[in-house]
Coordinates of C-alpha atoms in Angstrom, one line a residue:
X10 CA 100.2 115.2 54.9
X11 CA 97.2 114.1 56.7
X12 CA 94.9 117.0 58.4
X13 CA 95.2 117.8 61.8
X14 CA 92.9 119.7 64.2
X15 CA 93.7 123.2 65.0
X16 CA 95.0 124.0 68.3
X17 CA 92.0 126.0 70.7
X18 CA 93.2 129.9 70.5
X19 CA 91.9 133.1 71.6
X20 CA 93.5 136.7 71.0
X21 CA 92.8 139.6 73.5
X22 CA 92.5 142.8 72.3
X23 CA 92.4 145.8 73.9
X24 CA 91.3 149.1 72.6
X25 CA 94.3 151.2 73.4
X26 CA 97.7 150.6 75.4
X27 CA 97.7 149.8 78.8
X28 CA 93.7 148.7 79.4
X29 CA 95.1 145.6 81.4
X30 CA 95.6 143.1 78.0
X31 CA 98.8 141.5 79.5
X32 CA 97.3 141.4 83.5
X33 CA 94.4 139.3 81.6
X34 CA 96.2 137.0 79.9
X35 CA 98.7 136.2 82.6
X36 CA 95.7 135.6 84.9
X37 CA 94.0 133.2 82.2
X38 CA 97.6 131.1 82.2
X39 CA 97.0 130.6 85.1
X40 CA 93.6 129.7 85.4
X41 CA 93.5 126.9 82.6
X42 CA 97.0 126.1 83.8
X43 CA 95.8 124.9 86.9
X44 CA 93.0 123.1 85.3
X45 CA 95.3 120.7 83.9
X46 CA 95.6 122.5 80.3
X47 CA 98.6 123.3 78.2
X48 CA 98.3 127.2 77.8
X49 CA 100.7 128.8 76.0
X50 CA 100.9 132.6 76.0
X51 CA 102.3 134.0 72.3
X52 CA 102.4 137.7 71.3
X53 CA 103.1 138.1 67.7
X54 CA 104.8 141.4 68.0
X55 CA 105.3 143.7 71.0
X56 CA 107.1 147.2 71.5
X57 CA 109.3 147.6 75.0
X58 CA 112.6 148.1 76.2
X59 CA 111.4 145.9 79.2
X60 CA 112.7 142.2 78.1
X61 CA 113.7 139.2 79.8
X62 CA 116.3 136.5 78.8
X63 CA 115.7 133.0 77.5
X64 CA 118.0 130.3 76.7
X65 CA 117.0 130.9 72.5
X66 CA 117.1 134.9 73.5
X67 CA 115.2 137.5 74.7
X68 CA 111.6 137.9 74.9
X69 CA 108.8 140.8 76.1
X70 CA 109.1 140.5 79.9
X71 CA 105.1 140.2 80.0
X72 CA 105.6 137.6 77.9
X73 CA 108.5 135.4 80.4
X74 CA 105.2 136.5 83.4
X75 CA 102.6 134.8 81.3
X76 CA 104.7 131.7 80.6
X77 CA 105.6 131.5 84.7
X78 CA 101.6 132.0 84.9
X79 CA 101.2 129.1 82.7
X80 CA 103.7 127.8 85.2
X81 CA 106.4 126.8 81.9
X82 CA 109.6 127.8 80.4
X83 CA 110.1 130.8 78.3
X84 CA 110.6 130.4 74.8
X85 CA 111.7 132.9 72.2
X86 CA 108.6 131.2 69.9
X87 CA 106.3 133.5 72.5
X88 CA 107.3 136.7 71.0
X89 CA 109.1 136.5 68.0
X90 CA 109.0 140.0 66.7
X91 CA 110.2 142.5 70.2
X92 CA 110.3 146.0 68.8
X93 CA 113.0 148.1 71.5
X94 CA 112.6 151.6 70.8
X95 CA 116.0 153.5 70.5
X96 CA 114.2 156.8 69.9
X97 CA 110.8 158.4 68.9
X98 CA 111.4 157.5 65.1
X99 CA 113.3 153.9 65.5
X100 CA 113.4 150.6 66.8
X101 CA 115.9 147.6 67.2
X102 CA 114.4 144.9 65.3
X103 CA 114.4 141.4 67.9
X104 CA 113.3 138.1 65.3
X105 CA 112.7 135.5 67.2
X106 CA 115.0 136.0 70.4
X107 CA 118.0 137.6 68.2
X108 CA 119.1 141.8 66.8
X109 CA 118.3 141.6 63.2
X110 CA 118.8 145.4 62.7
X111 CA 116.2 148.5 63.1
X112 CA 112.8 150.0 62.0
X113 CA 112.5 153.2 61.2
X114 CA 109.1 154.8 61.9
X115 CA 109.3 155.5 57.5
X116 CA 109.5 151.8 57.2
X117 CA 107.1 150.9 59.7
X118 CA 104.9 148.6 56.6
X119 CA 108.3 146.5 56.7
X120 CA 106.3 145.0 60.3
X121 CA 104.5 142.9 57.2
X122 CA 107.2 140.9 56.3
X123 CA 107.9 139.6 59.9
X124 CA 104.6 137.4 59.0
X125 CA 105.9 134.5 58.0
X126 CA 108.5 134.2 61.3
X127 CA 105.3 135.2 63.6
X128 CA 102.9 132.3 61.9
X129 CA 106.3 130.1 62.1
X130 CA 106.7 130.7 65.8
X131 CA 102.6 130.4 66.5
X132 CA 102.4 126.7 64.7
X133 CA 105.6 125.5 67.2
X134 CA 104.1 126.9 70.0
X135 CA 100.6 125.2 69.4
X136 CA 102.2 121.7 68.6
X137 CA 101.1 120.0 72.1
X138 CA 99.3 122.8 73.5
X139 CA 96.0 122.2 74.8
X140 CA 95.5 126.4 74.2
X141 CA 97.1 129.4 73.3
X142 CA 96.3 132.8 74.6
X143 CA 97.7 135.4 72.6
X144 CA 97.4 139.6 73.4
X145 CA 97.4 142.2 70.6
X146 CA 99.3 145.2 70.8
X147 CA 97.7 148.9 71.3
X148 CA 94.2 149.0 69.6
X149 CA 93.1 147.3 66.7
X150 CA 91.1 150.2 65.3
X151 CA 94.8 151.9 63.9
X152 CA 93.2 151.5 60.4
X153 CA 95.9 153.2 59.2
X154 CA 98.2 150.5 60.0
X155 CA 96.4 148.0 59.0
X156 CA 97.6 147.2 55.8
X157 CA 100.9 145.6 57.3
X158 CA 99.2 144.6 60.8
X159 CA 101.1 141.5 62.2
X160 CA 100.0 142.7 66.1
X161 CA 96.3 142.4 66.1
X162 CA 93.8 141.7 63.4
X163 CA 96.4 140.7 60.8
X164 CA 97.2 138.5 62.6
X165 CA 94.1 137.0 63.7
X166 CA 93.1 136.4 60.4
X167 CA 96.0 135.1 59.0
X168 CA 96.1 131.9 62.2
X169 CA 92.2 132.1 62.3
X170 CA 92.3 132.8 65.6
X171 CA 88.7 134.5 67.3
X172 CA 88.9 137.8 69.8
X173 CA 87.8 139.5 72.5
X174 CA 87.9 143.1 72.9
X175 CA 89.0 144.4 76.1
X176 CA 88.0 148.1 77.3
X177 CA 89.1 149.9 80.3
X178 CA 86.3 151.6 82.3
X179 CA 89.1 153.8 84.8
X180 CA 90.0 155.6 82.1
X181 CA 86.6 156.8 81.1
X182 CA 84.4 156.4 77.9
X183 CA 84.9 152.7 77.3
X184 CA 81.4 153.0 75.5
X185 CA 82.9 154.6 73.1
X186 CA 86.0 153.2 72.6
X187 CA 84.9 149.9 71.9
X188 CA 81.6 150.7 69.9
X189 CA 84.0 153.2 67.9
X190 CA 85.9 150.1 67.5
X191 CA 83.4 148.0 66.3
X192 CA 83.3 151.0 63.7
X193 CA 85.6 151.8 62.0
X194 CA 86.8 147.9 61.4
X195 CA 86.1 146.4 57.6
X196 CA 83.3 143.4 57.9
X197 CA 86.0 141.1 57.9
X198 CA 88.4 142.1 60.7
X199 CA 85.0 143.0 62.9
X200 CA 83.9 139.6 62.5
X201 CA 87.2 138.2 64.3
X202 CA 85.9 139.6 67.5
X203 CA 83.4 137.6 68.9
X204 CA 82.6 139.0 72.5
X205 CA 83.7 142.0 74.2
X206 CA 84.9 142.2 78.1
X207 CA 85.3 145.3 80.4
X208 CA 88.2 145.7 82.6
X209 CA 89.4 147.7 86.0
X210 CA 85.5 148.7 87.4
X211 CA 85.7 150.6 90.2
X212 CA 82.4 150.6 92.4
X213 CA 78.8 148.3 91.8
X214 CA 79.1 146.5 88.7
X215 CA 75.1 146.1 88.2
X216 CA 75.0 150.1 87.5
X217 CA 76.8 149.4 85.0
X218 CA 74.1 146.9 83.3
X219 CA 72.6 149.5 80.9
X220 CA 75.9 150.2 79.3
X221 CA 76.8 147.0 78.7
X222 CA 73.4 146.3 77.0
X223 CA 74.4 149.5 75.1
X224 CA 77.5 147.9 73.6
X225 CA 75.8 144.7 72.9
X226 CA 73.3 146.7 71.2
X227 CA 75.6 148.6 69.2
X228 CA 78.1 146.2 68.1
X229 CA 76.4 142.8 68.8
X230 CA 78.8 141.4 70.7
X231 CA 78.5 139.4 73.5
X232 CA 79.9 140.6 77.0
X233 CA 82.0 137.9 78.7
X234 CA 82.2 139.7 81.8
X235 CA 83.3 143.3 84.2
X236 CA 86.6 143.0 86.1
X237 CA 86.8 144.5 89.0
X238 CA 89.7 146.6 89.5
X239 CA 92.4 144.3 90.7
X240 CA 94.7 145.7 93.4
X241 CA 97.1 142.9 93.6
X242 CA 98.2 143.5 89.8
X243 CA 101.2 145.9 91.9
X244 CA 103.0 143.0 92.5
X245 CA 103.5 141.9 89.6
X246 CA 105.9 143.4 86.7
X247 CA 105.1 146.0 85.0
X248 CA 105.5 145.8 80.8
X249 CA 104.2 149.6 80.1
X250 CA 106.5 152.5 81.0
X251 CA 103.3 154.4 81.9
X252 CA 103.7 152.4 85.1
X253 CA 106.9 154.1 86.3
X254 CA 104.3 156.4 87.5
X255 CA 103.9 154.0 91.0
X256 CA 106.9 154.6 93.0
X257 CA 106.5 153.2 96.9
X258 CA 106.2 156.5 98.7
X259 CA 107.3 155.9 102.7
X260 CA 108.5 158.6 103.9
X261 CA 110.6 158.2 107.5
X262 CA 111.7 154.9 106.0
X263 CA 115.2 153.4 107.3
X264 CA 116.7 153.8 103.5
X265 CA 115.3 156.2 100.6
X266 CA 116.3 155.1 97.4
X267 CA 115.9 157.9 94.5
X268 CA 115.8 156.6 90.7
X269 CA 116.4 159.1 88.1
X270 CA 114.1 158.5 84.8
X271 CA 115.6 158.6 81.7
X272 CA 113.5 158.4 77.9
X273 CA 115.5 155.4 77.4
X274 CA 115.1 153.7 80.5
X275 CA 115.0 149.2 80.4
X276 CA 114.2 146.6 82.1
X277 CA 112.7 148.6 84.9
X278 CA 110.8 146.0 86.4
X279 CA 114.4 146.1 88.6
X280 CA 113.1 148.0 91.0
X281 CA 109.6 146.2 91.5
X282 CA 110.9 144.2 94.6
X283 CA 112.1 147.7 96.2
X284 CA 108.8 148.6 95.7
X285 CA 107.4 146.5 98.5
X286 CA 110.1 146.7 101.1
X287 CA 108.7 148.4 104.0
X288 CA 111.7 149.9 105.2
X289 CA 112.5 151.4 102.0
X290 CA 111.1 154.7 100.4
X291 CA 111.2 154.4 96.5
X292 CA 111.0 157.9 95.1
X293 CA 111.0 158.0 90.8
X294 CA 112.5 161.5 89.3
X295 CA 110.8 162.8 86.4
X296 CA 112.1 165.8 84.7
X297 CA 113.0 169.1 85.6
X298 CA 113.6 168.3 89.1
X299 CA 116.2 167.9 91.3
X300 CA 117.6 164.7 92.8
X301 CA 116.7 165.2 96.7
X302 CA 119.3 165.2 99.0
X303 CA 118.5 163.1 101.7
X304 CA 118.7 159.9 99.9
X305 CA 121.4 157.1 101.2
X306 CA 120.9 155.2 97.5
X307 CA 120.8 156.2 94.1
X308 CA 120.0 154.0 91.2
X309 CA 120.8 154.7 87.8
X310 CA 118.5 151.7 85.9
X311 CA 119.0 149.8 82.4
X312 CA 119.2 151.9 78.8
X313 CA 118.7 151.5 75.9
X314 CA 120.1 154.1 74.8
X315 CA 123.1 154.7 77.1
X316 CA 125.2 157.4 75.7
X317 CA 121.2 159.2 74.5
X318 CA 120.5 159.0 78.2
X319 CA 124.0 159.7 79.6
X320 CA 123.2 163.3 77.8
X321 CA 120.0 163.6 79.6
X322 CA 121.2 162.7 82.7
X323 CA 123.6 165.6 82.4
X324 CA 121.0 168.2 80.5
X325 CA 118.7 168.0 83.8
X326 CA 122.1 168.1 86.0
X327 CA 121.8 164.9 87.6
X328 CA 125.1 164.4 87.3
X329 CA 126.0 167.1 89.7
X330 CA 123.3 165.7 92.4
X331 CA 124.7 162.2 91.7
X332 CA 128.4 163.7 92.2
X333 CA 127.2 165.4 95.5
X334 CA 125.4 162.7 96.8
X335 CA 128.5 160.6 96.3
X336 CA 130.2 163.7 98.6
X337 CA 127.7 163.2 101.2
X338 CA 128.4 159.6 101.9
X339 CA 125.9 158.3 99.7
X340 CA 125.7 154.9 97.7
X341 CA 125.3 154.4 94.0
X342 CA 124.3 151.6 92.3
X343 CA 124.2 151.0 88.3
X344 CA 122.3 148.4 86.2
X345 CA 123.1 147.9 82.9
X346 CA 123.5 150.9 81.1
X347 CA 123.4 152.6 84.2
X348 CA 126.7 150.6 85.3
X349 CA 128.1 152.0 82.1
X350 CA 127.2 155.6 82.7
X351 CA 129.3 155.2 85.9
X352 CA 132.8 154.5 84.4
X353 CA 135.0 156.6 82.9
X354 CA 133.9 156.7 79.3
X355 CA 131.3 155.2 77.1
X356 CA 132.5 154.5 73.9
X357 CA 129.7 153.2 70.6
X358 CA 132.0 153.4 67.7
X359 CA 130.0 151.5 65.5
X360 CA 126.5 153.6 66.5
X361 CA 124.6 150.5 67.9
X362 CA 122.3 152.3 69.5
X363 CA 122.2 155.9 68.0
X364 CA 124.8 157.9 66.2
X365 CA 128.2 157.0 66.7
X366 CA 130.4 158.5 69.8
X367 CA 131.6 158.6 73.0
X368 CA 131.4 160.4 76.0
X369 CA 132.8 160.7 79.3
X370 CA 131.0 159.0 82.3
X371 CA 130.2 159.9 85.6
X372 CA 133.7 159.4 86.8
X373 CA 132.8 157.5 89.8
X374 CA 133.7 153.6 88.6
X375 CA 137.1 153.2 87.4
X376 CA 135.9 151.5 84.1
X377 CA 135.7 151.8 80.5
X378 CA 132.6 150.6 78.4
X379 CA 132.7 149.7 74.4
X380 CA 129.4 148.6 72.8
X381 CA 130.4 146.0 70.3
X382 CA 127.7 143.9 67.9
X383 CA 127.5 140.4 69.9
X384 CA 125.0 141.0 72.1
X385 CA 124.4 139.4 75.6
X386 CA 121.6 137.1 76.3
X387 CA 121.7 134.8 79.3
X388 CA 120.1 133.7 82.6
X389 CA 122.8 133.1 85.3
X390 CA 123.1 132.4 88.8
X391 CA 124.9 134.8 90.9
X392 CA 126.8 135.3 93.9
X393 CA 126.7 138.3 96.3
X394 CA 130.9 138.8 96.8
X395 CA 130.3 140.2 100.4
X396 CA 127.6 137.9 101.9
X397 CA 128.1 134.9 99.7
X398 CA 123.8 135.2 99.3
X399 CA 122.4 133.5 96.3
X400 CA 120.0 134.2 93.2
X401 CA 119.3 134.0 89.8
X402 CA 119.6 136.6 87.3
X403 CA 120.1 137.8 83.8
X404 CA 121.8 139.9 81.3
X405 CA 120.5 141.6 78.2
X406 CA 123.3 144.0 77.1
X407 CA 125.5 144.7 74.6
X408 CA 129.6 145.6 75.3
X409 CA 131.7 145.0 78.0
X410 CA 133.1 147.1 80.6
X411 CA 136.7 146.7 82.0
X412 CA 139.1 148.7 84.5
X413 CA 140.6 148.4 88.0
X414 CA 137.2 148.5 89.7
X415 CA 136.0 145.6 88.5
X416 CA 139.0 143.5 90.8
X417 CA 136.4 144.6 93.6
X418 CA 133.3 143.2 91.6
X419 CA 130.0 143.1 93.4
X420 CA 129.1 139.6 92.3
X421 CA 130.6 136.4 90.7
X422 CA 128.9 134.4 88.4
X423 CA 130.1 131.2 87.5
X424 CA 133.3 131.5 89.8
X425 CA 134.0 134.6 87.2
X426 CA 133.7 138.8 88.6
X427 CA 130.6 140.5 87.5
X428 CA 130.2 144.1 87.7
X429 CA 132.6 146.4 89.7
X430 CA 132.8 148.4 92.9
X431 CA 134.3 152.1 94.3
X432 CA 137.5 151.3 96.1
X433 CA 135.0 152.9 99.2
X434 CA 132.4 150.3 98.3
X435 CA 129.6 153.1 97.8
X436 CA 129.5 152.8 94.1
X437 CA 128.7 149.6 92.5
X438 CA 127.6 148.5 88.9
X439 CA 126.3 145.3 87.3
X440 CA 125.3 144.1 84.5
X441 CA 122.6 142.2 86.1
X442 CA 119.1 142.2 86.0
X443 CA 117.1 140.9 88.4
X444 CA 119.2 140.7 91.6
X445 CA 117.0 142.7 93.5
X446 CA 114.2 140.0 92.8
X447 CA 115.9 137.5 95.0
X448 CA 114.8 137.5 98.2
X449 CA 118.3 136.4 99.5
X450 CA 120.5 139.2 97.4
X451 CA 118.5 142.1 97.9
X452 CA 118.3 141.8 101.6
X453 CA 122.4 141.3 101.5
X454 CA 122.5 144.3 99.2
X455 CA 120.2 146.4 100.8
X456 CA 121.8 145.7 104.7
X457 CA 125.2 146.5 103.1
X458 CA 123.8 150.2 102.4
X459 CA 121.7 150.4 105.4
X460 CA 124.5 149.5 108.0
X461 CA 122.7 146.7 109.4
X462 CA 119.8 144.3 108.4
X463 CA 116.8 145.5 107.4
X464 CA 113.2 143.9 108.8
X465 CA 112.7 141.4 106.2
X466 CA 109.7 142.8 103.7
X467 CA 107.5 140.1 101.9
X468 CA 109.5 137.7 99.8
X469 CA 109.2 139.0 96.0
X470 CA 108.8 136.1 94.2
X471 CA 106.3 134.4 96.6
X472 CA 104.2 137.6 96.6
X473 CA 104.1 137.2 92.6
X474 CA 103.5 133.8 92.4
X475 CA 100.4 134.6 95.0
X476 CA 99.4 137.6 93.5
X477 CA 99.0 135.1 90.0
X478 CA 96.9 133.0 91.7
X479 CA 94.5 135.6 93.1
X480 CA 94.4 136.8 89.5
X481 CA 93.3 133.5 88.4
X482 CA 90.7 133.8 91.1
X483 CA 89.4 136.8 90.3
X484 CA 89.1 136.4 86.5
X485 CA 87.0 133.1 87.1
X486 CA 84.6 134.9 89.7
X487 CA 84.1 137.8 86.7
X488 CA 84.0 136.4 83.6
X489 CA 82.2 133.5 81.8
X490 CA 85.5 131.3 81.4
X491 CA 83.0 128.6 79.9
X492 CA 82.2 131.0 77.3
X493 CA 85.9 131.9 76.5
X494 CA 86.7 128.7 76.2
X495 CA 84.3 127.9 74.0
X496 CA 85.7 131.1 71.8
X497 CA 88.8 129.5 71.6
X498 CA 88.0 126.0 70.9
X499 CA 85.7 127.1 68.2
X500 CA 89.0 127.8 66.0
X501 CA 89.3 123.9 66.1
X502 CA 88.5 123.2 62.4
X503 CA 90.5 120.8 60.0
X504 CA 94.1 122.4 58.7
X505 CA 96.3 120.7 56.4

């Protein structure tokens, strides 16, 4: 076979969790997008319960943002090892869009032999690009992970893909993380990283000149550029649970919505859109509190562990406040696992996502829920049954749920029921993610609970489409995009 050029690549690696990796990359999607490039986004391996459907199977939802950045389709080949925690020693094991089984934290060096399906993926995914971004995972300096390390460095080196190293400044001593870095990495992995890049500055960038010479200095690394801290990045889905932290406070709002937080809670970039209705105040429970009283909604989000969390739930006594709110007059809606902690009983028999079981539900949806091995991955379009309003959606789940309440289902998809509903039409579940996205069903949903219509917030998907363009903006103002380019085109030798 005749050599071919490599595709242009660049990894960005951050020195811990959460220092903005996935913002950056969606943001530089965009930017060469709308230069007339082919950017791909690809992240060999990430860890979340937060996923999003594609035709092949499910993916990292930062991963589905970063393909819309780069204004294309999702494809499974962007993340083909997803890591869903089930608990704080275990994972289910997602290879390329499908459940292959589960990681134990004992096996964690089995990560290694999801190489070959990761480089597999990568060389699809660069046929006709014109680039591909990828983001590492956590920190690379995890030396004692390195041996198996398919997220960062290992990876790297295996494609030949260069890196930057991105530190965040808010969260103090980004001298020292990315000097300390620099190391404690072998000769070989340090001389992946070619430049370095500083994220979320607050304030006057030029005080910051010294410590950028510093790191220079240190690791001799060029700097490609300070971020500014980037307010818009709130409209835009949130991968990290550590986000959960921004609820939408509004207190005198027409409709308070309270969301209990459970260890295993998924897909929670549901509530994102709620998060920017001004008529609605978004209060997040942590634990050891109460559920207030003066809510007219409750939401019970997406598990992963449903009948893990359905013991939680009932261990901080939510159940009771949920039961009393129903008393009150209140609404309750379920997503996902959340829809199944509403029925009757919740039944894993085969212990797909924990030991095996069952338990009784909240009692408040006539339904009963089995989790069986085939496991739902699709994007739909769905119909609100009371306002006939329209939207897309998804489902990641696994089991059905079945019972008199779902004759009164809240939507219809494909002409079919989806979901069910209370007899009194103040408890509803749904498998559905996403509804709440669409401008059209979440202002039908929200009316319905309200009593009348709400003033109409900022449409949801418009504010994250501008809110991907501003990023775009602000990354070219900050850093030397000609630089990073270069980076990534430098990759271009001869392969066979």
């Amino acid at each position: 076979m005749a050599p071919k050029r490599s595709t242009p690549a660049l990894m960005v690696l951050g020195t811990g969790s959460n220092v903005g990796k996935s913002l950056l990359v969606a943001g530089l999607c965009r930017l060469f997008a709308d230069r007339g490039l082919k950017v791909r986004p690809f992240k060999p391996q990430n860890m979340s319960n937060n996923a999003a459907a594609t035709p092949q199977g499910e993916i990292g939802r930062a991963q589905a943002l970063q393909a819309r950045a780069a204004r294309i389709a999702a494809h499974v080949d962007m993340n083909p090892v997803l890591l869903k925690p089930e608990s704080n020693t275990g994972s289910q094991i997602v290879l390329q869009g499908r459940v292959t089984g589960r990681l134990s934290s004992g096996d964690f060096a089995r990560r290694g032999d999801f190489l070959p399906k990761v480089l597999e993926s990568f060389g699809r995914l660069c046929d006709g690009a014109d680039l591909v971004i990828v983001e590492g995972a956590g920190s690379p300096a995890e030396t004692n992970l390195r041996a198996r390390d398919i997220a960062n460095l290992g990876f790297a080196r295996a494609a030949g893909v260069p890196a930057m190293l991105v530190g965040d400044i808010d969260r103090g001593g980004v001298i020292a993380s990315l000097v300390g870095t620099h190391a404690v990495l072998d000769e070989a992995d340090r001389a992946m990283i070619r430049a370095f890049a500083i994220n979320r500055f607050r304030g006057d960038v030029g005080l910051f000149r010294e410590g950028i010479a510093t790191i220079e200095a240190a690791t001799g690394w060029p700097s490609l550029g300070v971020v500014p801290w980037f307010p818009q990045a709130a409209r835009l889905p949130a991968e990290d649970g550590l986000d959960l932290e921004r609820d939408a406070r509004r207190p005198g709002a027409m409709l308070k919505v309270i969301v209990p937080v459970l260890p295993g809670i998924a897909n929670f970039d549901d509530l994102d859109p709620l998060k920017q209705e001004p008529e609605v105040d978004l209060v997040l429970i942590g634990p050891g509190q109460p559920l207030p009283g003066d809510a007219g909604l409750v939401i019970l989000p997406g598990s992963k562990t449903t009948l893990r969390d359905l013991a939680r739930l009932r261990s901080e006594g939510w159940d009771i406040d949920i039961l009393a709110h129903h008393r009150r007059g209140g609404h309750v809606l379920g997503l996902c696992g959340g829809y199944q902690m509403l029925g009757r009983v919740v039944r894993d028999p085969l212990g797909l996502e924990g030991p095996q079981g069952e338990a009784p539900g909240l009692g408040l949806l006539d339904v009963e829920t089995e989790l069986t091995p085939d496991k739902t991955v699709r994007e739909v379009s769905a119909v609100h049954a009371d306002s006939g309003a329209t939207g897309q959606a998804y489902e990641i789940h696994l089991g059905a749920s079945s019972g008199p309440d779902t004759a009164r289902a809240p939507f219809r998809v494909a002409g079919v029921n989806e979901g069910a509903q209370s007899p009194d039409g103040r408890v509803s579940g749904s498998y559905l993610h996403g509804v709440l996205a669409s401008d059209p069903l979440r202002a039908a949903w929200l009316g319905g609970i309200a009593g009348r219509g709400l003033a109409a917030g900022p449409g949801y998907e418009a504010g994250v489409e501008a809110a991907l363009d501003a990023l775009a903006a602000h990354l070219a103002a900050h850093l030397d995009i000609e630089a990073l380019l270069a980076l990534a085109r430098s990759r271009t030798g001869l392969i066979s």
